[in-house]
Coordinates of C-alpha atoms in Angstrom, one line a residue:
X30 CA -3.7 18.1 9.2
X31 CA -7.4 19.1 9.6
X32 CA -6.6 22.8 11.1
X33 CA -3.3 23.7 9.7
X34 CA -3.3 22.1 6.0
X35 CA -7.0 22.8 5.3
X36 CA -6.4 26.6 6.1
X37 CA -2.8 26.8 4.0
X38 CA -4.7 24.9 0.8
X39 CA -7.8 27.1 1.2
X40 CA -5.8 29.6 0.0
X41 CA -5.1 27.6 -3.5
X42 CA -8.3 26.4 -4.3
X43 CA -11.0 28.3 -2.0
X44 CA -13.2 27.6 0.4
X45 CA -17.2 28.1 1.1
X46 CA -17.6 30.7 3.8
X47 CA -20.6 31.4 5.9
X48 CA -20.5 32.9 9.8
X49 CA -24.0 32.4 11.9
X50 CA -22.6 35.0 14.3
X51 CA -22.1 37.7 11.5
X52 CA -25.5 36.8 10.1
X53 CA -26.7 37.2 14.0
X54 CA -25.0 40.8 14.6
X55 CA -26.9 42.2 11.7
X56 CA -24.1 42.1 8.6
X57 CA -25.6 42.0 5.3
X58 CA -23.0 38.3 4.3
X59 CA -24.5 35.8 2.6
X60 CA -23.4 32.2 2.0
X61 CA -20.1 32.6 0.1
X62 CA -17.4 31.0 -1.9
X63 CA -14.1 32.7 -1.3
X64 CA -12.3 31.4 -4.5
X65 CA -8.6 30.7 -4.6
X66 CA -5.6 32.1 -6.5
X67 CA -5.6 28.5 -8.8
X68 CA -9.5 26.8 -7.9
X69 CA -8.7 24.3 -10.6
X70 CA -5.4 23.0 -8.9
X71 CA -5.7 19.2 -7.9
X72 CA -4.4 18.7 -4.1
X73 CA -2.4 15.8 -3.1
X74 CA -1.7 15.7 0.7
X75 CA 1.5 14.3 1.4
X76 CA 1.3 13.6 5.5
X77 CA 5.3 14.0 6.5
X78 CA 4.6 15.5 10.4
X79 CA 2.2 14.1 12.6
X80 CA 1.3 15.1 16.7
X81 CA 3.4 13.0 19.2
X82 CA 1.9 12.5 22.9
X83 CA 4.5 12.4 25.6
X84 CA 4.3 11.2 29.6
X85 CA 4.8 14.9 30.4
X86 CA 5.2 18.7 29.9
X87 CA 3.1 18.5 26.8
X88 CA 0.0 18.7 27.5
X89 CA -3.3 16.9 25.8
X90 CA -2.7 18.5 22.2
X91 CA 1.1 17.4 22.2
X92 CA 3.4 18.6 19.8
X93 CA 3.2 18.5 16.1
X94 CA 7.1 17.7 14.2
X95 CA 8.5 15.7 11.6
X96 CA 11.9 14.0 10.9
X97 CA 14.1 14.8 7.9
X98 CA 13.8 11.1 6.5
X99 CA 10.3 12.3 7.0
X100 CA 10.0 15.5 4.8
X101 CA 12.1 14.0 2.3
X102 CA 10.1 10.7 1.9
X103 CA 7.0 13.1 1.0
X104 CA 9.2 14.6 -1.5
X105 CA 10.4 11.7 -3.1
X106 CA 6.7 10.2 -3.1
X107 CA 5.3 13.1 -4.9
X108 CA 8.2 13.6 -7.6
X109 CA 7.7 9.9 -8.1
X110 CA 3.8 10.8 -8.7
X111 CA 4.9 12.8 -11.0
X112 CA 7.2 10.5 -13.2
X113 CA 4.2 8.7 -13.6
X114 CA 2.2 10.5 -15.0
X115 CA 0.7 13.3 -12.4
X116 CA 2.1 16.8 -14.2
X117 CA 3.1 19.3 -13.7
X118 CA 3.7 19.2 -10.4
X119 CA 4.4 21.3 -7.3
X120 CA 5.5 20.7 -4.1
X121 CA 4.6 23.4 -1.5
X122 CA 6.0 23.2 2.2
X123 CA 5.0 25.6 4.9
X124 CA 7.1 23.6 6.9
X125 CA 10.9 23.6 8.0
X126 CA 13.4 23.3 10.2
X127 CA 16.5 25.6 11.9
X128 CA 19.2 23.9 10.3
X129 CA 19.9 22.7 6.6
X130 CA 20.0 18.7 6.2
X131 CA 21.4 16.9 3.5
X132 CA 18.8 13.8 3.8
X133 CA 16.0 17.2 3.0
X134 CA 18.2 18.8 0.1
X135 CA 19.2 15.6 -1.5
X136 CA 15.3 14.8 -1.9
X137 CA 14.8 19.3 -3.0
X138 CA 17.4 18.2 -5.7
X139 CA 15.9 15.1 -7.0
X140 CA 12.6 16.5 -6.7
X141 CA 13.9 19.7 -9.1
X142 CA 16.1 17.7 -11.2
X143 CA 13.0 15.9 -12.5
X144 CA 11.1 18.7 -13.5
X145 CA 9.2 19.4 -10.2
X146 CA 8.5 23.0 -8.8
X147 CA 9.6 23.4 -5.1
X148 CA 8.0 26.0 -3.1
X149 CA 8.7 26.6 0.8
X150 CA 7.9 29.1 4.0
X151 CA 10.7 31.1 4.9
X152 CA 10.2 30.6 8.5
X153 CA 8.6 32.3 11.0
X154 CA 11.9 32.9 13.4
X155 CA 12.5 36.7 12.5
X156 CA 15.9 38.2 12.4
X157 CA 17.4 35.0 13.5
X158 CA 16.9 33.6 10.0
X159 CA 15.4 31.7 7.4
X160 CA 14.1 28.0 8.2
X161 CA 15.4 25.0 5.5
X162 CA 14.5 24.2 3.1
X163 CA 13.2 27.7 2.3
X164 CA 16.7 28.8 2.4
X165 CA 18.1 26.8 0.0
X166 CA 19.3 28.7 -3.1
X167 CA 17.2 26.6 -5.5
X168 CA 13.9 26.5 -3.6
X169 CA 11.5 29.3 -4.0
X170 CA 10.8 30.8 -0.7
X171 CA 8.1 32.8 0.6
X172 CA 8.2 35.7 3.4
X173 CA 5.1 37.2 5.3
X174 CA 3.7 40.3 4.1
X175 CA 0.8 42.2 5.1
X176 CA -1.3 45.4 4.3
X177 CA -1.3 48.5 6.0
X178 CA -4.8 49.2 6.7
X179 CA -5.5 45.2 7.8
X180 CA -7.5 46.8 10.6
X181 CA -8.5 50.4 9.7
X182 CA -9.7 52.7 6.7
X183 CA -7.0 54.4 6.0
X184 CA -9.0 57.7 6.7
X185 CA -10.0 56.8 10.2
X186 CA -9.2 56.1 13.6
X187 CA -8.9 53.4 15.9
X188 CA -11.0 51.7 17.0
X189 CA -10.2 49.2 14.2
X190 CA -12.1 48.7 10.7
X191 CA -14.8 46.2 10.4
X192 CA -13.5 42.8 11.2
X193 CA -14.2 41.8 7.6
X194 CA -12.2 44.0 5.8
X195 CA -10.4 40.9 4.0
X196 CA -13.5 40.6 1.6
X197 CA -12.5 42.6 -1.4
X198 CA -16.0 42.9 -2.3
X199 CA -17.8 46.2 -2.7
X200 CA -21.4 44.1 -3.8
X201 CA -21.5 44.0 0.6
X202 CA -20.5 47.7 1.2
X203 CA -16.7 47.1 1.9
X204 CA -13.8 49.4 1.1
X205 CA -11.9 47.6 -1.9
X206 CA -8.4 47.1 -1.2
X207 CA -6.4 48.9 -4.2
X208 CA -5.3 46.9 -7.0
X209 CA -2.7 46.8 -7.6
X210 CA -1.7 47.5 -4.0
X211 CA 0.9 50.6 -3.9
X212 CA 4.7 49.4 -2.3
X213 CA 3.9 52.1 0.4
X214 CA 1.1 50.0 2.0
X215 CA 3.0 47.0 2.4
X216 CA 4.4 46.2 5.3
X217 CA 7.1 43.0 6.4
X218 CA 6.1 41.0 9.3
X219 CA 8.2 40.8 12.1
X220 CA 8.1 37.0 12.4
X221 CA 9.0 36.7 9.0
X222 CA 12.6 34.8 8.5
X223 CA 15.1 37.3 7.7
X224 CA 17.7 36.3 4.9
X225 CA 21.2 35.4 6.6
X226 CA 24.6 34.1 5.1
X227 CA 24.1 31.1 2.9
X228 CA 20.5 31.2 2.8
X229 CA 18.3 33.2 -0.2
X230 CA 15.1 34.4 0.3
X231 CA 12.8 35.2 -3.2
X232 CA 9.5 36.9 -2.5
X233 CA 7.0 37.8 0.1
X234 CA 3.1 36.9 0.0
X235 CA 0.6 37.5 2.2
X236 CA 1.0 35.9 5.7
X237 CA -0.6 38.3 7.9
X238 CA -4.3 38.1 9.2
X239 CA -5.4 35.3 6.2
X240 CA -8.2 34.2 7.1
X241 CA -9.6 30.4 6.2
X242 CA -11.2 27.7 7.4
X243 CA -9.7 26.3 10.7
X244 CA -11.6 24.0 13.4
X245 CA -12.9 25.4 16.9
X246 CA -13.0 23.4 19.8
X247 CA -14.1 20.0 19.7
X248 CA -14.1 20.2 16.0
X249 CA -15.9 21.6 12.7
X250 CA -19.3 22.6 13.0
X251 CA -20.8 20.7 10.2
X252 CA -24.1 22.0 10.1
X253 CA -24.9 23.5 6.9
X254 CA -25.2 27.1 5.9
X255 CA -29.3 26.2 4.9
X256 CA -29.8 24.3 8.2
X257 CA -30.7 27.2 9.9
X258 CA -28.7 25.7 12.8
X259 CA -28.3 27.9 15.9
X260 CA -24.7 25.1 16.8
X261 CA -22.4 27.9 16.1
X262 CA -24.1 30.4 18.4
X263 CA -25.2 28.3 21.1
X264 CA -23.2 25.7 21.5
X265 CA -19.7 24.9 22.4
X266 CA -17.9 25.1 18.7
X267 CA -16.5 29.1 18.4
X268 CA -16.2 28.6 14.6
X269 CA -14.7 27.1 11.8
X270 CA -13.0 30.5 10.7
X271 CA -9.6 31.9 11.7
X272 CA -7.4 34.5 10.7
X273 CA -3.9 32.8 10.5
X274 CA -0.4 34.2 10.4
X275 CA 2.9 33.1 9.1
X276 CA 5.1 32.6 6.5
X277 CA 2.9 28.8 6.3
X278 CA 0.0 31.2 4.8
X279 CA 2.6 33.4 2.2
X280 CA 3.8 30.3 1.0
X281 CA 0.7 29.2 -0.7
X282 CA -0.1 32.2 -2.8
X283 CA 3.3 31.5 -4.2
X284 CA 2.7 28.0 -4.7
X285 CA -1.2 29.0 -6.4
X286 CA 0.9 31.6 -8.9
X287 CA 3.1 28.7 -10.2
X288 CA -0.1 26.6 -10.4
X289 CA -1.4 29.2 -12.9
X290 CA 1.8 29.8 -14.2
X291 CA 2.1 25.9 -14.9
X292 CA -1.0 26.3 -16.7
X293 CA -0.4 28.8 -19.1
X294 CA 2.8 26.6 -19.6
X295 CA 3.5 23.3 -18.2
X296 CA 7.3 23.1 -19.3
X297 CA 8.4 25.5 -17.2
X298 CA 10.9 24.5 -14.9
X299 CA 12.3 25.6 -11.3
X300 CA 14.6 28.4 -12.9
X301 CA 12.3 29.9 -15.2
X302 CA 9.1 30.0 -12.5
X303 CA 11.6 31.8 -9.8
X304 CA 13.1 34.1 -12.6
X305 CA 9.4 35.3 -13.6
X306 CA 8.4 35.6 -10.1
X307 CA 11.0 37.9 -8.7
X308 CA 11.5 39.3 -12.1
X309 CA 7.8 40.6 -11.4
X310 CA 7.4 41.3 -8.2
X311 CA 6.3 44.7 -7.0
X312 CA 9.8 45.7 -5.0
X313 CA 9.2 46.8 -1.1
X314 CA 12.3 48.9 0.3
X315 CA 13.4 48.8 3.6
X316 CA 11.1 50.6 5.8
X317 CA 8.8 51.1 8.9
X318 CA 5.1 51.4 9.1
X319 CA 3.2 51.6 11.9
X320 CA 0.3 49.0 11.9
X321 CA -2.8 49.0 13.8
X322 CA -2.6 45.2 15.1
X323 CA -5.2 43.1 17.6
X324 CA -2.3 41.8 19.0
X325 CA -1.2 41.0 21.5
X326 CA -3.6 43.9 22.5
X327 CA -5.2 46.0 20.0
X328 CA -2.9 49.0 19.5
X329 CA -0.4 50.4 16.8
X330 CA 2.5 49.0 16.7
X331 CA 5.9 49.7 14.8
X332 CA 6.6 47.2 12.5
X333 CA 10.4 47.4 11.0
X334 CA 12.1 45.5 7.8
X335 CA 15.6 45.4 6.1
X336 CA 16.2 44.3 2.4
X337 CA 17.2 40.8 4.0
X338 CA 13.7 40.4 4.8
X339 CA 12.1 41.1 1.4
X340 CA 13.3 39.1 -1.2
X341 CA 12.6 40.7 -4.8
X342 CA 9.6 42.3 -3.3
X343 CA 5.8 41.1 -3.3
X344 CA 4.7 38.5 -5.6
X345 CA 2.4 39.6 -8.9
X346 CA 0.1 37.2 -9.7
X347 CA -1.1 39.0 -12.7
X348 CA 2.3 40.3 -14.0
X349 CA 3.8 37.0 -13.2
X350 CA 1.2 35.0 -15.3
X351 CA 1.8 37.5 -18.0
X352 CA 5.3 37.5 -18.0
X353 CA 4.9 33.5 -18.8
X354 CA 6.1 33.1 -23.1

């Protein structure tokens, strides 16, 4: 949809970015283009959930699902894209379900068997488990990660860092996040879905505190940057920016590595890409961190993983490209 998929894909091919009430408070942000991990992807939304209304208990925005013939009938539609003609191709879900279906794995299977790369979110249910189809052995999943210092310098105090820290641009004045980032400031979400019994979980992205476009309330603003518009400050939109959280937001920067991956080599099937990933991931041990969070209320808070919540450790794009013959 409009709010959800336009803030996952942002992530994959980038987004223009440009705030009227940062320009307004005095920061020095011009008009920007936030470029994705794989800019030259092509997109092909494949609708499979929609927003059903019902008489009650639901309220005016009702509730978003799908069905399992659903999910699957995207699945098929886009490996059949790809028989004709539309390759390579990847699938990327940051959807899923509590329980395994065969109506979704038999469509994960046809999907993989014909040369298509499947990527899903892990889930966002915490140390009750993984959701399907992440947790299928042959799809590549993706946990929720995040960086220690999301919301202060890591010399300071609370209060919190400037709310833009996610820029990792020093042309505006901001502190550059290390690269590559060390395994000590990387932290596991506690939503993230924890690997259980029958279910395998690959890598970890970021899913914490992405920010990309996302509607306000009634809509997108859509004056331009150039208008010189005062909509966004004055009237009744908040913005078209959010910072988003969830496995939904890891599992793109998974599926914009095999993108690039798939460019550097097209042949390379669903084996090979989750080999190379995990292979080259930057490994996170168990731990605990304590994070200086917004919410629910900003304060620090003590954020806690196992190893059945990290996978083979944090994707490398670099090293994973690299790694490709």
């Amino acid at each position: 949809g409009e709010t959800h998929g336009t803030h996952v894909i942002s992530t994959i091919i980038g987004y223009n970015y440009y705030a009227p009430a940062d320009a307004a408070a005095g920061y020095p942000l011009p008009p920007i283009f936030v470029e994705g991990i794989a800019p030259e992807a092509t997109i092909i939304p494949v609708k499979v959930l929609t927003t059903y209304h019902f008489p009650c208990g639901t309220g005016p925005e009702g509730v978003t699902f799908g069905t399992d013939e659903m999910v699957a009938a995207g699945i098929y539609y886009a490996t059949n894209l790809k028989l004709a003609g539309y390759t390579p191709m990847i699938i990327t879900m940051s959807l899923g379900g509590p329980e395994p279906t065969d109506t979704i794995e038999d469509a994960v299977d046809y999907a993989i068997s014909n040369g298509v790369i499947v990527i899903a979110a892990a889930g966002n249910a915490g140390d009750e488990g993984m959701d399907w189809p992440g947790a299928y052995p042959q799809v590549i999943s993706a946990g929720a990660a995040g960086w220690g210092y999301e919301w202060y310098a890591p010399t300071a105090s609370p209060p919190p860092r400037y709310r833009l820290w996610w820029l990792r641009d020093n042309t505006y004045g901001y502190r550059d996040i290390p690269e590559p980032t060390p395994a000590s400031d990387v932290y596991i979400t506690d939503f993230s879905g924890r690997e259980k019994t029958g279910q395998q979980l690959d890598v970890v992205a970021p899913g914490s505190w992405v920010r990309g476009p996302f509607p306000g309330v009634p809509g997108y603003s859509h004056l331009p940057w150039w208008s010189e518009g005062l909509g966004w400050l004055v009237g009744r939109n908040p913005g078209n920016f959010y910072y988003a959280g969830g496995t939904s937001m890891a599992t793109p920067h998974v599926t914009a590595v095999a993108a690039m991956m798939l460019e550097k080599d097209p042949t390379l099937t669903q084996a090979q890409v989750e080999t190379i990933m995990k292979s080259t991931a930057l490994p996170i041990s168990p731990g605990s961190m304590m994070i200086y969070d917004i919410s629910p209320i900003p304060d620090w808070y003590t954020k806690t993983w196992g190893s059945d919540a990290t996978g083979a450790g944090l994707i490398q794009a670099d090293a994973a490209v690299a790694a490709v013959p």
